[in-house]
mmCIF file of C-alpha atoms in Angstrom:
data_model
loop_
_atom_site.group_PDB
_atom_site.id
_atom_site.type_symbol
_atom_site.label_atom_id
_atom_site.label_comp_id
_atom_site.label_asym_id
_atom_site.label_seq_id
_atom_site.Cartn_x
_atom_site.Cartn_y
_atom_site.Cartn_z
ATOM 1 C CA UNK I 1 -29.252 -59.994 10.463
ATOM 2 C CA UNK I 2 -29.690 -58.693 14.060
ATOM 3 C CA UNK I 3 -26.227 -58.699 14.054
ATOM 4 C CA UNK I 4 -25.859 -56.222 10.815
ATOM 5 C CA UNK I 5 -28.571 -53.881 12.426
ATOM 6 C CA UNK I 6 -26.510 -53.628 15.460
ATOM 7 C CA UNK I 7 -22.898 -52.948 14.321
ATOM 8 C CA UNK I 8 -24.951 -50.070 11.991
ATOM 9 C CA UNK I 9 -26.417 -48.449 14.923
ATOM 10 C CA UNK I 10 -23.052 -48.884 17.128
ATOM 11 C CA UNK I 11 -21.462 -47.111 13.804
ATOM 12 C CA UNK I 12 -23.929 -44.489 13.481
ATOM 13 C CA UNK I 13 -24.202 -43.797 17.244
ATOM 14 C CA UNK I 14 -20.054 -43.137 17.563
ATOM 15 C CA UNK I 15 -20.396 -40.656 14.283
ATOM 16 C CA UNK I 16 -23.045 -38.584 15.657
ATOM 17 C CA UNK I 17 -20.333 -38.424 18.913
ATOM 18 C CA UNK I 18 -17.790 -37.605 16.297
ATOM 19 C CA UNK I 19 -19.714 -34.898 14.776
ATOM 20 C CA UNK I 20 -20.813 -33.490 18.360
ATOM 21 C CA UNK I 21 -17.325 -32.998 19.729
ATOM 22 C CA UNK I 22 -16.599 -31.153 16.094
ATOM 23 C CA UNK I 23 -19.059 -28.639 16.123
ATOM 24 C CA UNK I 24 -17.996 -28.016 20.374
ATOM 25 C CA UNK I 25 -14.453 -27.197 18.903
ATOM 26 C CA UNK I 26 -15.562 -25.221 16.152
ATOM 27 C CA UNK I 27 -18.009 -22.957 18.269
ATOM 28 C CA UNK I 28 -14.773 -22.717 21.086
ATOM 29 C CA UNK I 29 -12.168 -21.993 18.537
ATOM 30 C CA UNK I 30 -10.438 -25.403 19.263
ATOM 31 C CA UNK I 31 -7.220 -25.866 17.899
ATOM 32 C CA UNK I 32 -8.035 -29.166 16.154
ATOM 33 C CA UNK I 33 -9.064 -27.099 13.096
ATOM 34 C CA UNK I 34 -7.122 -24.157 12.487
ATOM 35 C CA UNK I 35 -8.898 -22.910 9.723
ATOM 36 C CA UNK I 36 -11.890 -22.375 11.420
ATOM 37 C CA UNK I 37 -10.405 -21.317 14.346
ATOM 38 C CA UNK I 38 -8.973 -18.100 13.410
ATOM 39 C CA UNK I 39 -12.740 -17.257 11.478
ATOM 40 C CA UNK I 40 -14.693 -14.184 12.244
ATOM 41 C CA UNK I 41 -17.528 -16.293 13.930
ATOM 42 C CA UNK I 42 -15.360 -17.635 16.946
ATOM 43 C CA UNK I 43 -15.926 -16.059 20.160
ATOM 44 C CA UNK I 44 -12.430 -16.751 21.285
ATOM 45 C CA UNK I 45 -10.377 -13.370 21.925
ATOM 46 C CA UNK I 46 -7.028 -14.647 21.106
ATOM 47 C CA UNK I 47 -8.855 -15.885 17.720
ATOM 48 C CA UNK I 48 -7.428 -14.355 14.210
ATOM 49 C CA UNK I 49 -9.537 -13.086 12.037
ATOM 50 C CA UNK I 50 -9.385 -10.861 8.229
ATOM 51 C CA UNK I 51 -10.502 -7.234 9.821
ATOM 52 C CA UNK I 52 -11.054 -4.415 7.151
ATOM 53 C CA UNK I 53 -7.584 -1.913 7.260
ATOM 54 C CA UNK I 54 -7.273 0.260 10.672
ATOM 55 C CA UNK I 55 -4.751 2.375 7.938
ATOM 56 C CA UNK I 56 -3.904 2.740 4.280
ATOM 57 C CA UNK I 57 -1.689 3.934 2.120
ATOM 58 C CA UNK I 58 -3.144 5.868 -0.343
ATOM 59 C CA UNK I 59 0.080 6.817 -2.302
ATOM 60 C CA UNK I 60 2.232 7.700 -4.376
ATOM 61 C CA UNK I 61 2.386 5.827 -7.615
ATOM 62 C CA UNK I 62 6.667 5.527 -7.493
ATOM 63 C CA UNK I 63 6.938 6.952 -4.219
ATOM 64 C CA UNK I 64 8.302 4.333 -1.895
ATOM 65 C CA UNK I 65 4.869 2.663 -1.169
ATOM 66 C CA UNK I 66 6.342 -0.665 -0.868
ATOM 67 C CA UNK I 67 9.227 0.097 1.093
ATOM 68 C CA UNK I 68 6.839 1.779 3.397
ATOM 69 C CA UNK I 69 4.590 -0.956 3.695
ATOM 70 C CA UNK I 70 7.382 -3.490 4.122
ATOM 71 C CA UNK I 71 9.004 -1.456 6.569
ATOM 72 C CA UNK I 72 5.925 -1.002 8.533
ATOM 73 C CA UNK I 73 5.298 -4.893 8.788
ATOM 74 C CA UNK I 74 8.982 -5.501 10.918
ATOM 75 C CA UNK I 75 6.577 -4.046 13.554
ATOM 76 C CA UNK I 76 4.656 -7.159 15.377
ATOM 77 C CA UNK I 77 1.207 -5.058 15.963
ATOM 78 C CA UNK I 78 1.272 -4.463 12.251
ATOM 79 C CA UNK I 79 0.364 -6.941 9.548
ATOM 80 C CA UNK I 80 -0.045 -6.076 5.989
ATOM 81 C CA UNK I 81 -1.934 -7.330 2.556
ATOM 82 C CA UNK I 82 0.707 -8.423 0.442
ATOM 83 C CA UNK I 83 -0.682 -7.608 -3.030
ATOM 84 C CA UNK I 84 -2.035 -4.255 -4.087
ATOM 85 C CA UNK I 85 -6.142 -4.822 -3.908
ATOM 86 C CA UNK I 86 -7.470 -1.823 -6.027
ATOM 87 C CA UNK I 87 -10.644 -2.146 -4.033
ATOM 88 C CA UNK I 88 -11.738 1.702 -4.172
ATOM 89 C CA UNK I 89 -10.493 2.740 -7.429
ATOM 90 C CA UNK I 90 -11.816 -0.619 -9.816
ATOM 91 C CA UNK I 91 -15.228 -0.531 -10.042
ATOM 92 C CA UNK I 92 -15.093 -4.033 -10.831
ATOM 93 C CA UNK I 93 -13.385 -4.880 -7.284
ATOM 94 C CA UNK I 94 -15.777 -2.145 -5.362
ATOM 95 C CA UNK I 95 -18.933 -3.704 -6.665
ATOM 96 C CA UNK I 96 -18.089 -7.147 -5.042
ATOM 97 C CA UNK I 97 -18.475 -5.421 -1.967
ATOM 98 C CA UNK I 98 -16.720 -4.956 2.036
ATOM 99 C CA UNK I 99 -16.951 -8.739 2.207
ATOM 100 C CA UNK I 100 -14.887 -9.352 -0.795
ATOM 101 C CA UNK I 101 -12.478 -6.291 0.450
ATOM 102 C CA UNK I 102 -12.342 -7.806 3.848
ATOM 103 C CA UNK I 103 -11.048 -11.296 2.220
ATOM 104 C CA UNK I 104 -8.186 -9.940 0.852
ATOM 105 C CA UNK I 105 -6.374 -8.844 4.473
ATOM 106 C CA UNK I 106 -4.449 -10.527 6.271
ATOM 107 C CA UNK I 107 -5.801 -13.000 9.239
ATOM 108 C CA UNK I 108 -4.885 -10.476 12.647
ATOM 109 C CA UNK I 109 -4.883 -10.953 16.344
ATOM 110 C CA UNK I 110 -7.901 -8.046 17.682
ATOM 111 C CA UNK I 111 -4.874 -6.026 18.625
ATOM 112 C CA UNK I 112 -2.953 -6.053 15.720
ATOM 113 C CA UNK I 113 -3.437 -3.255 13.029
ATOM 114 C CA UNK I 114 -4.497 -4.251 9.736
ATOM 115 C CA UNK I 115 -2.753 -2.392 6.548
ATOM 116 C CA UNK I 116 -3.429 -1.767 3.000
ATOM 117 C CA UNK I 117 -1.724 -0.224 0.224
ATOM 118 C CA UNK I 118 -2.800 0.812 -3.398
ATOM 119 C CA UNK I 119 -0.675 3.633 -4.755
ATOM 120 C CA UNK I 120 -3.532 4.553 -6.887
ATOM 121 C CA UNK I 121 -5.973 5.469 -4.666
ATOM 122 C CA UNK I 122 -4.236 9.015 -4.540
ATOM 123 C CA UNK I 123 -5.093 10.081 -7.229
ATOM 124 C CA UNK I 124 -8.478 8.555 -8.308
ATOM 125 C CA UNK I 125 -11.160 11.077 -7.381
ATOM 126 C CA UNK I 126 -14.155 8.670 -6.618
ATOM 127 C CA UNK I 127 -11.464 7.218 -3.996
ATOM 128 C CA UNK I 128 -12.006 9.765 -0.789
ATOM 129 C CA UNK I 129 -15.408 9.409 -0.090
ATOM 130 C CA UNK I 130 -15.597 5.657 -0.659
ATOM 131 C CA UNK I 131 -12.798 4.819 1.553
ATOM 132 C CA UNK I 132 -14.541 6.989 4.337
ATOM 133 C CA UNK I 133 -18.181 5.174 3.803
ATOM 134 C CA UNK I 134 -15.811 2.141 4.877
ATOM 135 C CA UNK I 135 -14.296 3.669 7.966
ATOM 136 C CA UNK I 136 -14.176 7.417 9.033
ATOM 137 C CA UNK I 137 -11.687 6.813 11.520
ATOM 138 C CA UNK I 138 -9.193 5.145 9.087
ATOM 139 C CA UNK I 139 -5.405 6.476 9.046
ATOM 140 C CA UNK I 140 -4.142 7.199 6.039
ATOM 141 C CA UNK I 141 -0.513 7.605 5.079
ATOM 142 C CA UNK I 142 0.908 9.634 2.111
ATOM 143 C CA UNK I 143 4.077 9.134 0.881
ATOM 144 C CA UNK I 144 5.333 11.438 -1.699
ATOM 145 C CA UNK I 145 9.013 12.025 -3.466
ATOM 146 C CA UNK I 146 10.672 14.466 -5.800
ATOM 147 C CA UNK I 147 7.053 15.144 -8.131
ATOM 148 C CA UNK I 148 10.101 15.118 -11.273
ATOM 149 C CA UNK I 149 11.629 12.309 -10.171
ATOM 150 C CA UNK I 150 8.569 10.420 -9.712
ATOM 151 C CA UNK I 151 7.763 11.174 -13.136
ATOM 152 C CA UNK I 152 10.866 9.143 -14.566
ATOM 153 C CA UNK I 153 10.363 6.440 -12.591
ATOM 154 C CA UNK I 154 6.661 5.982 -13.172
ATOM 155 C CA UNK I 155 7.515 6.091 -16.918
ATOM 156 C CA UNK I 156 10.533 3.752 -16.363
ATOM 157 C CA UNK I 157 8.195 1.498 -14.991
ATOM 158 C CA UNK I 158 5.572 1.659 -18.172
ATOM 159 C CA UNK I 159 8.207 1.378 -20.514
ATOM 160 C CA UNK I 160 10.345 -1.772 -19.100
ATOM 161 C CA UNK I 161 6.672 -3.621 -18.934
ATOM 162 C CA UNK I 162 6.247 -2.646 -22.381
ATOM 163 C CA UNK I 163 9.269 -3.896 -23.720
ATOM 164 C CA UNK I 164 8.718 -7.234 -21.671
ATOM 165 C CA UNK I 165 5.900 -7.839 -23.696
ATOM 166 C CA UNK I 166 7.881 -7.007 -26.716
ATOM 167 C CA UNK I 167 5.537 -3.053 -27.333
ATOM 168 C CA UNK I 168 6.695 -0.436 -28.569
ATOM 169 C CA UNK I 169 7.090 2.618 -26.593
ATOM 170 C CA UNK I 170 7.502 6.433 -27.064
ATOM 171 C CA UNK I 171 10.363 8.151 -25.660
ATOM 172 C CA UNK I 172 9.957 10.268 -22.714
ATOM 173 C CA UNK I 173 10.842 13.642 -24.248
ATOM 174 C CA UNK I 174 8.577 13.164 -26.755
ATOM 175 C CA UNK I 175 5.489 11.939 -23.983
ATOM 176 C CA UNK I 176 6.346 14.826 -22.046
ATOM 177 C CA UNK I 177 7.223 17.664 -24.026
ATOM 178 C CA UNK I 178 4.728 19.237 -26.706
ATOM 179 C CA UNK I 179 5.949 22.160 -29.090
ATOM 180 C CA UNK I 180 8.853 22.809 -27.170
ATOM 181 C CA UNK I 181 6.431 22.646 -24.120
ATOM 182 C CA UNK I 182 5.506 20.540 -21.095
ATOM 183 C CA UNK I 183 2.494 18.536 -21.986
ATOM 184 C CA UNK I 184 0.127 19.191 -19.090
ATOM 185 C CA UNK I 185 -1.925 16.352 -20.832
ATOM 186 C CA UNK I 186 0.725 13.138 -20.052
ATOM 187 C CA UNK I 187 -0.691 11.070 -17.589
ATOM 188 C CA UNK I 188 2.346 10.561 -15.558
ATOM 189 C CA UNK I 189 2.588 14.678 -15.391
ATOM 190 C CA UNK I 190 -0.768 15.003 -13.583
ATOM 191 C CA UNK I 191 -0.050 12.230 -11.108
ATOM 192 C CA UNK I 192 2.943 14.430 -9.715
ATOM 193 C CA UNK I 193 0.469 17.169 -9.139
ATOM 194 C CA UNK I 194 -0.003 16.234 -5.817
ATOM 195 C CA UNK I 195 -1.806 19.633 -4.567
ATOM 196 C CA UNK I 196 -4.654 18.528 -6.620
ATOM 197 C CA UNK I 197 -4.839 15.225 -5.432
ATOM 198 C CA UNK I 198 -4.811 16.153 -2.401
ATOM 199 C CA UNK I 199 -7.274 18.782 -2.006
ATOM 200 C CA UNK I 200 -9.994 15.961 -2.882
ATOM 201 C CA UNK I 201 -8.552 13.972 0.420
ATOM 202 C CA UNK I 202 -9.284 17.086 2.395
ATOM 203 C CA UNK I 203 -12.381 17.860 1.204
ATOM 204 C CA UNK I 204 -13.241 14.328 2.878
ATOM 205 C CA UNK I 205 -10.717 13.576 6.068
ATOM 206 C CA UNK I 206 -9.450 16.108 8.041
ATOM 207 C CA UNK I 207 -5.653 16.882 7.809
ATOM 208 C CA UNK I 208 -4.661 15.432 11.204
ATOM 209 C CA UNK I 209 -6.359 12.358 9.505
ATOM 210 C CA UNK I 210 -3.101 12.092 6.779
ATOM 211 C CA UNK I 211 -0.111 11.501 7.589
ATOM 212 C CA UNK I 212 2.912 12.735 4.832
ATOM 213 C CA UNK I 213 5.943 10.494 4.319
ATOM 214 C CA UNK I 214 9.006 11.743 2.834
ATOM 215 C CA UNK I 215 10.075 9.541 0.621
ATOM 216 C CA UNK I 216 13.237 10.723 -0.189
ATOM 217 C CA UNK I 217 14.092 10.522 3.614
ATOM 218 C CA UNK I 218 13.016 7.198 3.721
ATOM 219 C CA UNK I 219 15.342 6.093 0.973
ATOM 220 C CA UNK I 220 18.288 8.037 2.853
ATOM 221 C CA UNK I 221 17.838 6.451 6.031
ATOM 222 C CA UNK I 222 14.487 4.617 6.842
ATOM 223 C CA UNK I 223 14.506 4.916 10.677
ATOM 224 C CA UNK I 224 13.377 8.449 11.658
ATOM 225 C CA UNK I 225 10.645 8.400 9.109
ATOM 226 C CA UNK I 226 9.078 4.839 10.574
ATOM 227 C CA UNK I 227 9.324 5.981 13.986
ATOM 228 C CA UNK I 228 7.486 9.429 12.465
ATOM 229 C CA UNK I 229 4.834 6.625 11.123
ATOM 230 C CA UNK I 230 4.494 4.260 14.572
ATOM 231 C CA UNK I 231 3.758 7.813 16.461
ATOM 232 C CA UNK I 232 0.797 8.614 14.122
ATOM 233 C CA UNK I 233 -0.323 4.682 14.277
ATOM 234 C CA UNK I 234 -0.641 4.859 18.303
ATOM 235 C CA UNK I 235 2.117 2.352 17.626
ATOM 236 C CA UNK I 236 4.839 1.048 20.578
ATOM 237 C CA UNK I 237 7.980 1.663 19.269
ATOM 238 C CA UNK I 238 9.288 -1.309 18.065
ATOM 239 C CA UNK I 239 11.028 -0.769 14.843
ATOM 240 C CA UNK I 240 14.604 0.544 16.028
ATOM 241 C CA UNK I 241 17.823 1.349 13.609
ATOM 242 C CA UNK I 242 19.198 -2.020 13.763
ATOM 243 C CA UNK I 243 16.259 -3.391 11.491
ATOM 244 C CA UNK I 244 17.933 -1.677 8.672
ATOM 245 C CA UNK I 245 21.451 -2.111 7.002
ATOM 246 C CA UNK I 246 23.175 -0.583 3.598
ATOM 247 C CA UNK I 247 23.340 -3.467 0.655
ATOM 248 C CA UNK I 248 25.820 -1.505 -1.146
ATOM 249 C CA UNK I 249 25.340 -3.839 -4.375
ATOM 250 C CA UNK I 250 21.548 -2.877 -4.523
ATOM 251 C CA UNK I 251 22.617 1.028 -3.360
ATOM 252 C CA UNK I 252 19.861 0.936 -0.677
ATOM 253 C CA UNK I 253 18.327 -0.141 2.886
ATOM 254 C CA UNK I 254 17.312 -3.808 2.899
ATOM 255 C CA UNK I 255 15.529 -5.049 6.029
ATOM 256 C CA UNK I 256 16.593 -7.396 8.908
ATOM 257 C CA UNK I 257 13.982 -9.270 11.214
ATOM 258 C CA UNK I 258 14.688 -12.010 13.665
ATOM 259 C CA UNK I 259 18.301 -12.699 11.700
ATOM 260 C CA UNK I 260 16.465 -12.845 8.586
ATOM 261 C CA UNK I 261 17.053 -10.330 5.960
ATOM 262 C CA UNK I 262 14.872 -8.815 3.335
ATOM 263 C CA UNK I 263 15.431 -6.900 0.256
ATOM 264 C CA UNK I 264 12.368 -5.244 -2.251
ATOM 265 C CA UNK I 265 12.992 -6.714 -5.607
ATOM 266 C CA UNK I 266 14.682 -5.557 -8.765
ATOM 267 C CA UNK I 267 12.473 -3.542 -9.883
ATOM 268 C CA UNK I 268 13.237 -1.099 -6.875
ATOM 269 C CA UNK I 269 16.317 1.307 -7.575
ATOM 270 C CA UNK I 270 15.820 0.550 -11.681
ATOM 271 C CA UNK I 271 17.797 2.839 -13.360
ATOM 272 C CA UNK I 272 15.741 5.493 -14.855
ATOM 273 C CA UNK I 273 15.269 6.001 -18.482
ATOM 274 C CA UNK I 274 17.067 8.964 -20.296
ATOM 275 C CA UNK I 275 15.769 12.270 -20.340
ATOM 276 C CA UNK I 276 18.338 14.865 -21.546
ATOM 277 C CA UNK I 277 19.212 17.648 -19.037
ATOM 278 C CA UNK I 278 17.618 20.603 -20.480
ATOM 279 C CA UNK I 279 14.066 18.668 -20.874
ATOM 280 C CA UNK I 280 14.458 17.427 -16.556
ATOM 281 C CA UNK I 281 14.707 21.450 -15.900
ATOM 282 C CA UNK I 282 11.866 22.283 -17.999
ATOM 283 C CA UNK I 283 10.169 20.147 -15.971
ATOM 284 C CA UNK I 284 11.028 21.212 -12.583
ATOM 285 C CA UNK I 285 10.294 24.589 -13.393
ATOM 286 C CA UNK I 286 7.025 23.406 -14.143
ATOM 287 C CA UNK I 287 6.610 21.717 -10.936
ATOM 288 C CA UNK I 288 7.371 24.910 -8.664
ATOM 289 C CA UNK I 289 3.899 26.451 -8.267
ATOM 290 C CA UNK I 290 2.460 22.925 -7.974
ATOM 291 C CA UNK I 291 4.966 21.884 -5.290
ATOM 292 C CA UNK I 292 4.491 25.499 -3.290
ATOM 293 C CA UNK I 293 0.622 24.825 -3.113
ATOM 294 C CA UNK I 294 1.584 21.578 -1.755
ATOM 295 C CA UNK I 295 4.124 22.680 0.808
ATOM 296 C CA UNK I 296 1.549 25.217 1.831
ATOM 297 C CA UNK I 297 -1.305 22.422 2.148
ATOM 298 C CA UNK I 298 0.987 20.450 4.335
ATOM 299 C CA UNK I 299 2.830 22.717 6.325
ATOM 300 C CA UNK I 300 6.036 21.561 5.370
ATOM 301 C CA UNK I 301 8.341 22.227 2.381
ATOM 302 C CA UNK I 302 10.913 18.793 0.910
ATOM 303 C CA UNK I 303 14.229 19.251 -1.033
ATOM 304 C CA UNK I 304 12.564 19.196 -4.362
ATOM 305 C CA UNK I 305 13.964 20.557 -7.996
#
């Protein structure tokens, strides 16, 4: 019996050791348990933790967001969330609160810069104000295309998801064009009205606050517009031309990192859906006061219809 009693204490006396060393690791950021390690509580400065986004970008729906974003990560101070979050403009996401926003970023070293992107933050008007409750100081980075173009291709989008789930779907023409008239009314129509999208922005952050992407440029040759976007980050230029190279089968840049190459998926460079030729001009002559405002709001003017 004395036996039993003793062997139990000898047991319980080496756990309680056990446990002690543990909890020394856990407060030092010991590498015995990485997951803990990298939390927000550790004191350790070479600790990782999820950090709320030093930069976003804000938009465009079917501007080059995720080229942008993947581009941006070949740079080693940069780390990104992988999956659109929707924090600011679902009111379902923004009611769980910064914590819950917080847990969907990436795990960063305190010099690395966190960054988000949600296309459809742009153009959602409770969006400004509750992005700068969360941080004043955030960057934010605006990548815009062709307004006309970007029309197609957002409605290319909507219709192949459509037909993937076996819906129905109107033709464009008929979407976009009303009595012989553009339909200022169709959805995709007032997301290329970037002038008024953006004047909610600026009501909010100052302009030196936004920086404006050229999407177009980025597609022709990605270099010149990332080293535009490391500049405005207070990033060391680290992304150079030889992170990029022409796949001729896809018809666009792909990305190269450490001898391992990356292309966006197939949705990127879809082929648009048909829109005859005398319904596309229509629509860019629609689009020239709209654009002007915006090249005015900017100070710059892009290679638009």
């Amino acid at each position: 019996m004395l036996w039993t009693v003793l062997l139990a204490l000898l047991v319980l006396v080496l756990l309680q050791t056990q446990l002690s060393v543990c909890l020394r690791e856990l407060r030092s950021g010991g590498s015995s348990s990485p997951a803990y390690s990298s939390s927000s509580s550790s004191p350790s400065s070479n600790a990782t933790q999820q950090r709320l986004p030093g930069a976003i970008i804000i938009g465009v729906r079917k501007g080059g967001t995720r080229a942008l974003l993947e581009m941006l990560n070949l740079h080693p101070d940069v780390e990104v969330a992988k999956a659109e979050v929707h924090y600011f403009n679902v009111e379902e996401h923004y009611r769980r609160g910064l914590a819950w926003y917080r847990a969907q970023m990436p795990f960063t070293l305190p010099d690395q810069l966190t960054v988000e992107k949600t296309p459809g933050y742009f153009a959602a008007p409770q969006v400004p104000a509750r992005v700068w409750d969360m941080n004043p100081a955030v960057r934010l980075l605006l990548i815009v295309r062709d307004p006309a173009e970007r029309l197609v291709s957002d409605y290319t989008q909507v219709l192949h998801n459509r037909l993937t789930r076996h819906k129905p779907y109107q033709p464009l023409e008929e979407l976009l064009i009303h009595k012989g008239h553009i339909d200022p009314g169709y959805k995709a129509l007032q997301r290329s009205l970037y002038h008024q999208h953006l004047a909610r922005w600026l009501e909010v952050f100052p302009r030196e606050q936004i920086h404006v992407v050229d999407g177009d440029a980025l597609i022709r040759d990605p270099f010149p517009e990332l080293r535009k976007a490391e500049r405005f980050l207070d990033l060391p230029p680290r992304i150079s031309p030889n992170n990029f190279y022409y796949n001729t089968t896809k018809g666009f840049y792909c990305l190269l990192s450490a001898g391992h190459d990356k292309c966006l998926d197939e949705s990127k460079g879809r082929p648009h859906a048909p829109l005859s030729t005398q319904a596309f001009k229509k629509l860019c002559r629609y689009f020239r006061k709209p654009n002007k405002l915006f090249f005015e709001m900017v100070g710059r003017s892009f290679s638009w219809c």
